């Protein structure tokens, strides 16, 4: 370690920093050179945070780093050090409880982690050393060890695959535990290695560990008998990741390259950044107010104490001790101040944090439990990754949604194709297909068809140009001739082919993108079936049921920048062909221009219909051309640095001058209820922005289909197309367009009155905005700084005045940029991002709330999201019902907590005025401690978990209800003041009610008098009953749990008081409450005053509930019937148009 | 962070894939049967009228009861130079003064004899805590080493432990009273009953004498509180069950008052001829004036009162009940008006 650091410090050689060298099997290479074993970390996984020794200090340190805990610790310490009115137990016990519970929880979690670590670290693995197989613990694996892994085992570290038991040098793995994708992935051995690894002498040079799971660059040097070393390139396909499982392969051998904490898996699980909800910010603000109240109370009392003392000299009956007399006056003042702080510190309750946390944690279960979120197709329900943001779901103002896989199903179906400009539409009757395809081909009878040559070339291209694998199953290729009876499976999803007979044959395709499968299956319908790839040979069954074999030479992979992919194949006849497919915009510039126009027409028509279009092109490669391309490709693949750029350059060089053969149209069906969901969300006042990488036309048609754009929506376009109109420079045009749109959408639009925006009155001023990636980057990064800021503002203002915004051709980072832009705009609106693919991760992480769809594009989005749901339609319930309820619950919880502690402490404050500011507590220490823990905590917790002030059905039906709580409506200062005023009112009533009663303390019918503890107990009894009944008044949804908890805690209070006062407690210094409660109950006056004060406190509340505008579902429904009756009036109007006397009445 | 757990969770998830359908119970689906009360005006208005009526009823009853309670208050501080006790005000020696008063009608019994102090902060924290409950429970270990809570009344100047220690005990009220009834020109002493003036539990359980007889032996090596004229075991030498820590006057004093103006029960008049009450006539109150109050501007008084089911005289409760009851009624009327308007508005 030290040496490495020193090396870095003194600028050790560059290679060391950027790459590492691994000696396979720890053998010196070349053999004659001295072998210095390099230092790497061992393979021990440490996910645990603590050890037995550092648990206590470390855990305590971390807990007290939280402001609240620290505050209570300070209070506790003050109580211990200074002579304070309440014993340290009163604040120490709750703090101890909270700290212990948290510590036990964290300790348990850490113990589990230790156990899991141990299991992983002590797992026995086989390591080949000098040709012998040695079992050793996983933790002892060193970089360079050759590790043997058997089927179904987990890879113990990141390995380079050297040898596989399969003949073709491949192995299959699943990476379910890494990214959640459960499909089998193929990895390849390093080509041409010795069969006996004992004699392998090689070094591997590869990059330093980095967390990207899908990136790896390395180079292997193989030394054979002092020749020049052979060099092989290594890529992610050679790397087996720790945590993945070996499948379908008996065993493999690999050399460890990254171990322990340097494996990609370990690097990937380093917690995400914490998101904080708006409610938490409100809590902190309120907390400051209460802290201020606390300090000022203490200050007032301290001041008054010394004023009072100057008037009332030391009395003979209460002399000061010698020590007190000697203490410095200012020090005494300070300790008095601290004592008052301690006396009033209960105003900020330690239990609120616990309750809020519990509410969030337990509350989130209702999301996972909701069976409406259960999707029978994937057999999964919703997933909650963080419970901190439950209430944020009720505050969403902007929704950013991905298109593919989110608005649409990502369930591709081949619709039609166009070959040489002729349209081939596929009839949907399957039987028809049987008749046609063998004899006539896929020709629509009415239309002309292209030449048979071209047709077959096109279909071959479809069959060859992809990275689809045939899923192997047990009954593999039983019956090859029966190709039309195949079941196509996409990740276990059977597609609907009515006439199929499943048991006959099982065959499915696996691919990284569903488009490819749709295309392969499309080709299959027209008679060309892809049979699979066997040792670099692709097999196709053609129309005449002959098997054609092509040697696969190179795959030029798809990437989002190039937006196309190609394959190079060698046919039986020796011709070398390059097939390429990709987005129209990326293919057209690369082909000969004569064919383009005819096909462009089709592509654009298809795109407006909402289909995903791909163009297919091909070219013949001469032997020389191929040789050059081959050499270039190999060279680029071996590059250690900038490999991707180099590869891209080669790809671009090869993919030119092609011949366009046709285009395909694949339909991506809309998600279930996508339109209804969008309508509901818009009705709830949320603005929906679609951010997609797709083409504008396709995305636009999806927006129309989802109802985001309506017929009367006026579209404002800011795309490359509109920018290039008018023949001026793009910059100028951008400027003009922005100003024009701004005038239209912002300045000319009538000012929208907040709150009265009604969903049915949008006609007339409905704008939609469309922008594409290129234009966006121009807006965001304009050449001059002031311009750029101005453009940003214009852009934001336009967007905020449009009902929907469509951003197409977005790169993943641009998506995040937009989210960030809106997030930080005026008013800091709450944003939500929803997406399903890896390209949505950045925006999911950026938004306040990130939602992942458990779609088909892997689990990346789900892993990084805060909440994951199976389908888009679930978003409606998640926001409108769950979000709304959680927000109302937690908002009420917060307000109530502050309220109940204010009216708890206020009487204690007021009592100081009657006891010579001597810090005499009004309540007994037990009551002070238990008030927040036992007597009043359960009802509010039950409320905050179960309350449905409006029942779920109504919330779902009337999406406008969501607007009622928008902009943190329940935690505004006005409401906070209301609750504070209520708390003060209650506190005053409690204290002075009892104060007047005690003007004659002879309250028993036997003439005996009550003392100060009876006073406090009466106040406390009134307090407990009032705050509990206040909550009961607020509860709109009384389940048996609410009944149980509310009446239960009151009963518990009474029971506890009897119990506490019924026994002489040996551990107490003063038996203050001995029989105080029982004596209190024996007094009729006490009963009467308790009843009176409770009622008096609750009277205004009851009055308010009655007089407030009715909020119940009935009233809402009544309100909502209005528009429907309105439309019927319009209907009547049209019926009686001749009668002019008809007047509007409302 | 929790990678290993995560792997496990994943594996588990895979295994349970078929069974991870959420439970379809009322609780998990938030569909527990629930009562959804709506406080509509039609419920609240009659409820308010009822509550209001009940409160006014109770209030009137309380008010009448309280009014019927007789009360005779005698301030004997002696601030006024005319006052018979004026001479005792500054006198540190034993001083006796007497006041006369007359009762016009029968003062119904049982009559309770209270003493009252004003501007006396018995509820100060340090003062209240300045006692040792273990001593008072008769634990001899604490006789020799009292709790430091009692400072500066723990030990006397010779460092002898004080029993009972502390400011609270030390400042015990020590004025004594005799009440005599002038019958036919002859002073007849009204017997005062010192039993049953303290809480039953204080007398029987909370306070205990050490189980040593004679009691005096338990106090060997201790001193009486500095302000006391006689030690605790001589508080009532006539009655062994009213002596020491369970002396009822002591118990009454030890139960701290809630407010600076307070009264405490001194005696009950339940004996002989006065069981039915004090007959009309002239009475003389003789006060053994010991307790100094003028240093803190306090007042001393004697209160004779009878009690009802609601305790001593207290007009507050009755008035408060009547006020709150009327408020309920008024509110219900207001609500009725508002509701009627509101409803008409809705109907339009």
Short mmCIF file of C-alpha atoms in Angstrom, two decimals, chain A residues 359 366 881-890 892-893 939-952 955 970 1031-1039 1041-1042 1046 1111, chain B residues 27 30 32 34-37:
data_model
loop_
_atom_site.label_atom_id
_atom_site.label_comp_id
_atom_site.label_asym_id
_atom_site.label_seq_id
_atom_site.Cartn_x
_atom_site.Cartn_y
_atom_site.Cartn_z
CA UNK A 359 -44.22 6.45 10.29
CA UNK A 366 -48.49 -0.05 2.35
CA UNK A 881 -53.81 8.02 -3.44
CA UNK A 882 -50.64 7.01 -1.63
CA UNK A 883 -48.80 10.27 -2.11
CA UNK A 884 -51.78 12.35 -1.11
CA UNK A 885 -52.47 10.30 1.99
CA UNK A 886 -48.84 10.16 3.08
CA UNK A 887 -48.52 13.87 2.74
CA UNK A 888 -51.66 14.60 4.73
CA UNK A 889 -50.61 12.10 7.35
CA UNK A 890 -47.12 13.33 7.89
CA UNK A 892 -50.68 16.44 10.38
CA UNK A 893 -48.21 14.40 12.38
CA UNK A 939 -52.59 7.57 18.70
CA UNK A 940 -50.71 9.93 16.40
CA UNK A 941 -48.64 7.07 15.02
CA UNK A 942 -51.78 5.08 14.28
CA UNK A 943 -53.35 8.16 12.77
CA UNK A 944 -50.34 8.82 10.61
CA UNK A 945 -50.42 5.29 9.30
CA UNK A 946 -54.13 4.73 8.82
CA UNK A 947 -55.78 8.06 8.22
CA UNK A 948 -57.77 8.45 5.03
CA UNK A 949 -59.43 11.82 5.30
CA UNK A 950 -60.81 11.11 1.87
CA UNK A 951 -61.13 7.51 0.89
CA UNK A 952 -58.88 6.08 -1.78
CA UNK A 955 -58.99 10.33 -4.44
CA UNK A 970 -50.55 21.75 5.03
CA UNK A 1031 -56.60 13.95 17.55
CA UNK A 1032 -59.80 11.94 17.80
CA UNK A 1033 -61.66 14.95 16.43
CA UNK A 1034 -59.25 15.15 13.53
CA UNK A 1035 -59.48 11.47 12.74
CA UNK A 1036 -61.77 10.92 9.80
CA UNK A 1037 -61.15 7.24 9.42
CA UNK A 1038 -61.73 5.22 12.54
CA UNK A 1039 -60.55 1.68 12.18
CA UNK A 1041 -56.79 0.16 15.50
CA UNK A 1042 -57.55 3.84 16.00
CA UNK A 1046 -56.84 6.17 21.32
CA UNK A 1111 -64.46 18.78 2.98
CA UNK B 27 -55.12 -4.17 6.62
CA UNK B 30 -55.82 -0.09 3.67
CA UNK B 32 -60.04 -1.90 7.16
CA UNK B 34 -63.79 2.19 9.28
CA UNK B 35 -66.22 4.52 10.92
CA UNK B 36 -66.08 7.88 9.24
CA UNK B 37 -67.76 10.33 11.53
#
